[in-house]
Structures are given as structure tokens and as C-alpha cells.
Amino acid sequence: MRLYLDTADLGQIRELSRLGVLDGVTTNPAIVADAEKSYRNAVEDVAEIVDGPVFAQVIAAAADEMVREARRYQEWAADVVAKIPATREGFEALSRLRTEGIPAGATVVFSIEQAVLAAKNDATFVAPYVGRLDDAGEDGVGTVRRMQEIYDTYGFETELLAASIRNTTQAVALYEAGVDAVTMSPDVLEAHVPHPKTDEGVAGFEAAWGDRGSPLDERGDSS
Ligand code: G3P
């Protein structure tokens, strides 16, 4: 399973990289706009500090221009995957990028039909929007679960990358579904860490140890 961070905030990427769980970083136009720098600089800066792919979305709506942007992204860093919206033009762009051997996948995905088209196109990944499906009154996690089952049935190699994850409850349900990959905001990843019982347990052990000092001081380690 791969876990990506959905941000272009370099401080948060650096901070959360220390946990040792990140497989790459995903961005989208809204995230890059927030970074207040050029698209190219945003992608380059993230790529410099990330061990793994950086996902960068095309801005254009027409296939020709999407392909042109995706090609250019390849020049910005060593491991860039183009995110192509799952529109009519987007699928055409995906097909052309596949022919050129440029890594690209389908994003802003809301239906199983779109996910099947992406897989048939040998897309690198497909990104269903879990939170936004829920916002629309649908079952986001359930939709991803059905996609995963269909991908497994056919042996599709496209990575099912669940996006728009709003909380850890959704994340856990996606893990239970055996999803290939998830991308989440720094907040949702941070929320994976704490548990009140962990804090309580640690405090209890600290109290039990009392003032005996470090295990590496002379009383604990004579070497
Ligand atoms: O990066 C795409 C996706 O994660 C967007 O999430 O919260 O804007 O629906 P959200």
C-alpha cells in the first residue's frame, strides 16, 4: 500500500517525512495556488525534498494542451506523474500520453465507469474523490471498494489511489477495503498518530520509572 501526502507545503512535507511512511506527494491546482509560486517552482521544490513521485495536475481542458503540459512536467523533476481530469478530453490525453510512455493517471474521478476507462487506458493511477462523493450524497468508501473489487477481478494494474479523504474514519475504511494507495492532507495524517490511551500508558511508565534517569546513564549502562 502506498501513502501520499496531499500538499505542496514544504514545511509539512519535511516534518511528516520524518515519520518514514510517505511514498510521495500529490498536488492539485488548488494546492499549488496556495503555495503562491509558479507551477514549475512548486513542483520542483516538492520534488527536491520528496523521496518518491510528485503528482502534478494539468490545467488545460483540451487534450492537445493537456499532453503538452504533461510532457513539460517531465522536464521539471525526475519522477513526476501527470494528473489528468477524467473528462472526454482527459481520456484522449491519457491515451496519447500512454503512447508516448509518459506516466499519467486519471483524477477527479467519481464513477466506476470512469475508473474502468482509466484502467483500460493503462493509466498509472486513478483517483476517486471519496470525501466529495460523500458530499454529493454517495458512498465514497463504498464506491472505492467496488472499484477495487473490479480492478482485482480483471487484474488491472492501474493504482487505485483514493483521494479527498477528510478523516481517519474514511482512511481506515479504505485500508479495510485493501485500496492500493491513499493520499491525504497533513492534518489527516497527523491524526493517525495520537491515541489517548497511548499518552496515558506512556505517562504511567514515566511515573513508574520516576527519577531513575536515562537508561544510558551510569546506573543503567556501565559500558
Ligand atoms: O488532491 C485531490 C483531493 O484530495 C482533493 O480533496 O478535500 O479538496 O475534496 P478535497
mmCIF file of C-alpha atoms and ligand atoms in Angstrom:
data_model
loop_
_atom_site.group_PDB
_atom_site.id
_atom_site.type_symbol
_atom_site.label_atom_id
_atom_site.label_comp_id
_atom_site.label_asym_id
_atom_site.label_seq_id
_atom_site.Cartn_x
_atom_site.Cartn_y
_atom_site.Cartn_z
ATOM 1 C CA MET A 1 0.000 0.000 0.000
ATOM 2 C CA ARG A 2 1.266 3.462 -0.824
ATOM 3 C CA LEU A 3 0.623 6.565 1.237
ATOM 4 C CA TYR A 4 0.956 10.000 -0.310
ATOM 5 C CA LEU A 5 0.714 13.436 1.241
ATOM 6 C CA ASP A 6 -1.676 15.852 -0.485
ATOM 7 C CA THR A 7 0.074 19.196 -0.131
ATOM 8 C CA ALA A 8 2.770 21.462 -1.550
ATOM 9 C CA ASP A 9 3.661 22.870 1.855
ATOM 10 C CA LEU A 10 7.373 22.184 2.157
ATOM 11 C CA GLY A 11 7.450 22.547 5.939
ATOM 12 C CA GLN A 12 4.717 19.978 6.403
ATOM 13 C CA ILE A 13 6.277 17.618 3.863
ATOM 14 C CA ARG A 14 9.635 17.810 5.662
ATOM 15 C CA GLU A 15 8.025 17.367 9.052
ATOM 16 C CA LEU A 16 5.864 14.392 8.076
ATOM 17 C CA SER A 17 8.635 12.757 6.009
ATOM 18 C CA ARG A 18 10.330 12.105 9.343
ATOM 19 C CA LEU A 19 7.643 9.545 10.169
ATOM 20 C CA GLY A 20 9.074 7.355 7.414
ATOM 21 C CA VAL A 21 5.687 6.479 5.910
ATOM 22 C CA LEU A 22 5.451 8.684 2.832
ATOM 23 C CA ASP A 23 5.693 7.255 -0.678
ATOM 24 C CA GLY A 24 5.343 10.566 -2.491
ATOM 25 C CA VAL A 25 3.349 13.772 -2.712
ATOM 26 C CA THR A 26 0.200 14.636 -4.628
ATOM 27 C CA THR A 27 -0.789 18.156 -5.580
ATOM 28 C CA ASN A 28 -3.659 19.747 -7.422
ATOM 29 C CA PRO A 29 -4.191 23.240 -8.854
ATOM 30 C CA ALA A 30 -5.791 24.492 -5.618
ATOM 31 C CA ILE A 31 -2.844 23.246 -3.569
ATOM 32 C CA VAL A 32 -0.313 24.817 -5.945
ATOM 33 C CA ALA A 33 -2.260 28.109 -5.980
ATOM 34 C CA ASP A 34 -1.992 28.177 -2.171
ATOM 35 C CA ALA A 35 1.789 27.788 -2.428
ATOM 36 C CA GLU A 36 1.922 31.205 -4.152
ATOM 37 C CA LYS A 37 4.763 30.395 -6.535
ATOM 38 C CA SER A 38 4.956 29.329 -10.154
ATOM 39 C CA TYR A 39 3.639 25.884 -11.003
ATOM 40 C CA ARG A 40 7.097 24.819 -12.038
ATOM 41 C CA ASN A 41 8.735 26.069 -8.849
ATOM 42 C CA ALA A 42 6.098 24.367 -6.719
ATOM 43 C CA VAL A 43 6.686 21.007 -8.399
ATOM 44 C CA GLU A 44 10.471 21.368 -8.398
ATOM 45 C CA ASP A 45 10.580 22.393 -4.740
ATOM 46 C CA VAL A 46 8.431 19.469 -3.654
ATOM 47 C CA ALA A 47 10.403 17.019 -5.807
ATOM 48 C CA GLU A 48 13.641 18.173 -4.214
ATOM 49 C CA ILE A 49 12.592 17.073 -0.732
ATOM 50 C CA VAL A 50 10.429 14.051 -1.532
ATOM 51 C CA ASP A 51 11.613 10.511 -1.905
ATOM 52 C CA GLY A 52 9.078 9.255 -4.470
ATOM 53 C CA PRO A 53 6.833 10.631 -7.166
ATOM 54 C CA VAL A 54 5.284 14.085 -7.270
ATOM 55 C CA PHE A 55 1.835 14.159 -8.846
ATOM 56 C CA ALA A 56 1.121 17.351 -10.804
ATOM 57 C CA GLN A 57 -2.244 18.054 -12.405
ATOM 58 C CA VAL A 58 -2.648 19.551 -15.847
ATOM 59 C CA ILE A 59 -4.524 22.841 -16.038
ATOM 60 C CA ALA A 60 -5.697 22.726 -19.650
ATOM 61 C CA ALA A 61 -9.125 21.428 -20.671
ATOM 62 C CA ALA A 62 -8.219 20.371 -24.223
ATOM 63 C CA ALA A 63 -6.384 17.127 -24.918
ATOM 64 C CA ASP A 64 -3.623 18.727 -27.018
ATOM 65 C CA GLU A 65 -2.732 21.179 -24.314
ATOM 66 C CA MET A 66 -3.015 18.571 -21.546
ATOM 67 C CA VAL A 67 -0.480 16.438 -23.399
ATOM 68 C CA ARG A 68 1.809 19.430 -23.888
ATOM 69 C CA GLU A 69 1.679 20.281 -20.168
ATOM 70 C CA ALA A 70 2.245 16.672 -19.080
ATOM 71 C CA ARG A 71 5.251 16.393 -21.379
ATOM 72 C CA ARG A 72 6.734 19.581 -19.969
ATOM 73 C CA TYR A 73 6.209 18.447 -16.356
ATOM 74 C CA GLN A 74 8.579 15.571 -17.115
ATOM 75 C CA GLU A 75 11.385 18.109 -17.563
ATOM 76 C CA TRP A 76 10.851 19.638 -14.119
ATOM 77 C CA ALA A 77 11.876 16.705 -11.961
ATOM 78 C CA ALA A 78 12.925 13.076 -12.188
ATOM 79 C CA ASP A 79 9.695 11.452 -11.001
ATOM 80 C CA VAL A 80 6.600 13.438 -11.975
ATOM 81 C CA VAL A 81 3.250 11.780 -12.659
ATOM 82 C CA ALA A 82 0.701 13.850 -14.563
ATOM 83 C CA LYS A 83 -2.819 14.037 -13.166
ATOM 84 C CA ILE A 84 -5.396 14.238 -15.936
ATOM 85 C CA PRO A 85 -9.037 15.041 -15.106
ATOM 86 C CA ALA A 86 -11.390 12.243 -16.158
ATOM 87 C CA THR A 87 -13.128 14.200 -18.900
ATOM 88 C CA ARG A 88 -13.678 13.230 -22.547
ATOM 89 C CA GLU A 89 -10.597 15.270 -23.478
ATOM 90 C CA GLY A 90 -8.758 13.842 -20.493
ATOM 91 C CA PHE A 91 -9.171 10.241 -21.618
ATOM 92 C CA GLU A 92 -7.920 11.210 -25.060
ATOM 93 C CA ALA A 93 -4.899 12.860 -23.469
ATOM 94 C CA LEU A 94 -4.293 9.755 -21.319
ATOM 95 C CA SER A 95 -4.313 7.577 -24.393
ATOM 96 C CA ARG A 96 -1.772 9.784 -26.144
ATOM 97 C CA LEU A 97 0.442 10.002 -23.073
ATOM 98 C CA ARG A 98 0.401 6.224 -22.803
ATOM 99 C CA THR A 99 1.670 6.002 -26.396
ATOM 100 C CA GLU A 100 4.461 8.411 -25.509
ATOM 101 C CA GLY A 101 5.330 6.482 -22.334
ATOM 102 C CA ILE A 102 4.640 9.475 -20.088
ATOM 103 C CA PRO A 103 3.367 8.496 -16.622
ATOM 104 C CA ALA A 104 -0.153 9.826 -16.205
ATOM 105 C CA GLY A 105 -3.356 8.893 -14.448
ATOM 106 C CA ALA A 106 -6.955 9.963 -14.076
ATOM 107 C CA THR A 107 -8.071 12.337 -11.342
ATOM 108 C CA VAL A 108 -11.331 13.988 -10.214
ATOM 109 C CA VAL A 109 -12.902 10.553 -10.628
ATOM 110 C CA PHE A 110 -16.438 9.993 -9.371
ATOM 111 C CA SER A 111 -17.713 6.835 -11.025
ATOM 112 C CA ILE A 112 -16.859 3.196 -11.539
ATOM 113 C CA GLU A 113 -17.296 3.741 -15.276
ATOM 114 C CA GLN A 114 -14.540 6.365 -15.261
ATOM 115 C CA ALA A 115 -12.313 4.080 -13.195
ATOM 116 C CA VAL A 116 -12.753 1.278 -15.732
ATOM 117 C CA LEU A 117 -11.908 3.597 -18.635
ATOM 118 C CA ALA A 118 -8.779 4.746 -16.808
ATOM 119 C CA ALA A 119 -7.666 1.151 -16.216
ATOM 120 C CA LYS A 120 -8.378 0.199 -19.827
ATOM 121 C CA ASN A 121 -6.160 3.113 -20.766
ATOM 122 C CA ASP A 122 -3.321 1.697 -18.637
ATOM 123 C CA ALA A 123 -3.428 4.839 -16.531
ATOM 124 C CA THR A 124 -0.688 4.917 -13.911
ATOM 125 C CA PHE A 125 -3.335 5.620 -11.247
ATOM 126 C CA VAL A 126 -6.971 6.504 -10.830
ATOM 127 C CA ALA A 127 -8.019 8.923 -8.095
ATOM 128 C CA PRO A 128 -11.620 8.668 -6.875
ATOM 129 C CA TYR A 129 -12.671 11.571 -4.628
ATOM 130 C CA VAL A 130 -14.009 9.904 -1.503
ATOM 131 C CA GLY A 131 -14.963 12.983 0.525
ATOM 132 C CA ARG A 132 -16.594 14.737 -2.398
ATOM 133 C CA LEU A 133 -18.590 11.586 -3.227
ATOM 134 C CA ASP A 134 -19.894 11.669 0.345
ATOM 135 C CA ASP A 135 -20.623 15.400 -0.021
ATOM 136 C CA ALA A 136 -22.725 14.528 -3.087
ATOM 137 C CA GLY A 137 -24.764 12.071 -1.008
ATOM 138 C CA GLU A 138 -22.995 8.980 -2.353
ATOM 139 C CA ASP A 139 -20.941 6.377 -0.525
ATOM 140 C CA GLY A 140 -17.332 7.358 -1.223
ATOM 141 C CA VAL A 141 -15.646 4.454 0.510
ATOM 142 C CA GLY A 142 -18.213 2.011 -0.883
ATOM 143 C CA THR A 143 -17.532 3.262 -4.411
ATOM 144 C CA VAL A 144 -13.790 2.775 -3.941
ATOM 145 C CA ARG A 145 -14.394 -0.713 -2.527
ATOM 146 C CA ARG A 146 -16.370 -1.645 -5.653
ATOM 147 C CA MET A 147 -13.641 -0.191 -7.874
ATOM 148 C CA GLN A 148 -11.013 -2.222 -6.029
ATOM 149 C CA GLU A 149 -13.038 -5.416 -6.462
ATOM 150 C CA ILE A 150 -13.409 -4.789 -10.194
ATOM 151 C CA TYR A 151 -9.704 -3.984 -10.568
ATOM 152 C CA ASP A 152 -8.809 -7.163 -8.679
ATOM 153 C CA THR A 153 -11.230 -9.241 -10.767
ATOM 154 C CA TYR A 154 -9.705 -8.101 -14.040
ATOM 155 C CA GLY A 155 -6.150 -7.827 -12.762
ATOM 156 C CA PHE A 156 -5.935 -4.175 -13.815
ATOM 157 C CA GLU A 157 -2.556 -2.722 -12.915
ATOM 158 C CA THR A 158 -3.701 0.882 -12.551
ATOM 159 C CA GLU A 159 -3.098 2.046 -8.976
ATOM 160 C CA LEU A 160 -6.352 2.806 -7.192
ATOM 161 C CA LEU A 161 -5.435 5.977 -5.330
ATOM 162 C CA ALA A 162 -8.188 7.176 -3.002
ATOM 163 C CA ALA A 163 -8.182 10.975 -2.661
ATOM 164 C CA SER A 164 -10.267 13.647 -0.951
ATOM 165 C CA ILE A 165 -10.003 11.804 2.351
ATOM 166 C CA ARG A 166 -11.388 14.019 5.087
ATOM 167 C CA ASN A 167 -10.822 11.999 8.260
ATOM 168 C CA THR A 168 -9.234 8.888 9.712
ATOM 169 C CA THR A 169 -12.553 7.004 9.727
ATOM 170 C CA GLN A 170 -12.570 7.170 5.927
ATOM 171 C CA ALA A 171 -8.872 6.272 5.821
ATOM 172 C CA VAL A 172 -9.375 3.180 7.997
ATOM 173 C CA ALA A 173 -12.343 2.037 5.897
ATOM 174 C CA LEU A 174 -10.132 2.366 2.808
ATOM 175 C CA TYR A 175 -7.401 0.277 4.453
ATOM 176 C CA GLU A 176 -10.027 -2.362 5.258
ATOM 177 C CA ALA A 177 -11.047 -2.314 1.600
ATOM 178 C CA GLY A 178 -7.431 -3.031 0.666
ATOM 179 C CA VAL A 179 -7.100 0.054 -1.503
ATOM 180 C CA ASP A 180 -3.783 0.304 -3.397
ATOM 181 C CA ALA A 181 -2.968 3.842 -2.308
ATOM 182 C CA VAL A 182 -4.306 6.799 -0.379
ATOM 183 C CA THR A 183 -3.462 10.467 -0.425
ATOM 184 C CA MET A 184 -4.345 12.675 2.486
ATOM 185 C CA SER A 185 -3.797 16.127 3.897
ATOM 186 C CA PRO A 186 -1.153 16.671 6.574
ATOM 187 C CA ASP A 187 -3.988 17.061 9.121
ATOM 188 C CA VAL A 188 -5.466 13.641 8.388
ATOM 189 C CA LEU A 189 -2.026 12.009 8.500
ATOM 190 C CA GLU A 190 -1.219 13.795 11.788
ATOM 191 C CA ALA A 191 -4.493 12.465 13.164
ATOM 192 C CA HIS A 192 -3.232 8.896 12.600
ATOM 193 C CA VAL A 193 -0.648 9.308 15.367
ATOM 194 C CA PRO A 194 -2.180 10.124 18.756
ATOM 195 C CA HIS A 195 -4.289 7.910 20.979
ATOM 196 C CA PRO A 196 -5.313 8.976 24.498
ATOM 197 C CA LYS A 197 -4.524 5.511 25.823
ATOM 198 C CA THR A 198 -1.009 5.728 24.372
ATOM 199 C CA ASP A 199 -0.473 9.033 26.203
ATOM 200 C CA GLU A 200 -1.924 7.524 29.368
ATOM 201 C CA GLY A 201 0.266 4.430 29.057
ATOM 202 C CA VAL A 202 3.422 6.441 28.448
ATOM 203 C CA ALA A 203 2.649 8.705 31.416
ATOM 204 C CA GLY A 204 2.201 5.607 33.596
ATOM 205 C CA PHE A 205 5.578 4.183 32.560
ATOM 206 C CA GLU A 206 7.229 7.559 33.165
ATOM 207 C CA ALA A 207 5.718 7.665 36.655
ATOM 208 C CA ALA A 208 6.825 4.095 37.377
ATOM 209 C CA TRP A 209 10.392 4.863 36.303
ATOM 210 C CA GLY A 210 10.367 8.009 38.417
ATOM 211 C CA ASP A 211 13.649 9.834 38.843
ATOM 212 C CA ARG A 212 15.912 6.923 37.946
ATOM 213 C CA GLY A 213 17.273 8.836 34.945
ATOM 214 C CA SER A 214 18.321 7.732 31.472
ATOM 215 C CA PRO A 215 18.893 4.022 30.775
ATOM 216 C CA LEU A 216 22.203 5.156 29.314
ATOM 217 C CA ASP A 217 23.495 6.838 32.448
ATOM 218 C CA GLU A 218 25.967 5.071 34.733
ATOM 219 C CA ARG A 219 23.333 3.263 36.766
ATOM 220 C CA GLY A 220 21.694 1.785 33.668
ATOM 221 C CA ASP A 221 24.608 1.117 31.342
ATOM 222 C CA SER A 222 28.075 0.564 32.738
ATOM 223 C CA SER A 223 29.775 0.241 29.302
HETATM 224 O O1 G3P B 1 -5.941 16.253 -4.386
HETATM 225 C C1 G3P B 1 -7.244 15.918 -4.667
HETATM 226 C C2 G3P B 1 -8.172 15.755 -3.488
HETATM 227 O O2 G3P B 1 -7.511 15.130 -2.425
HETATM 228 C C3 G3P B 1 -8.964 16.954 -3.097
HETATM 229 O O3 G3P B 1 -9.547 16.830 -1.839
HETATM 230 O O4 G3P B 1 -10.655 17.792 0.144
HETATM 231 O O5 G3P B 1 -10.476 19.153 -1.948
HETATM 232 O O6 G3P B 1 -12.025 17.217 -1.826
HETATM 233 P P1 G3P B 1 -10.733 17.808 -1.346
#
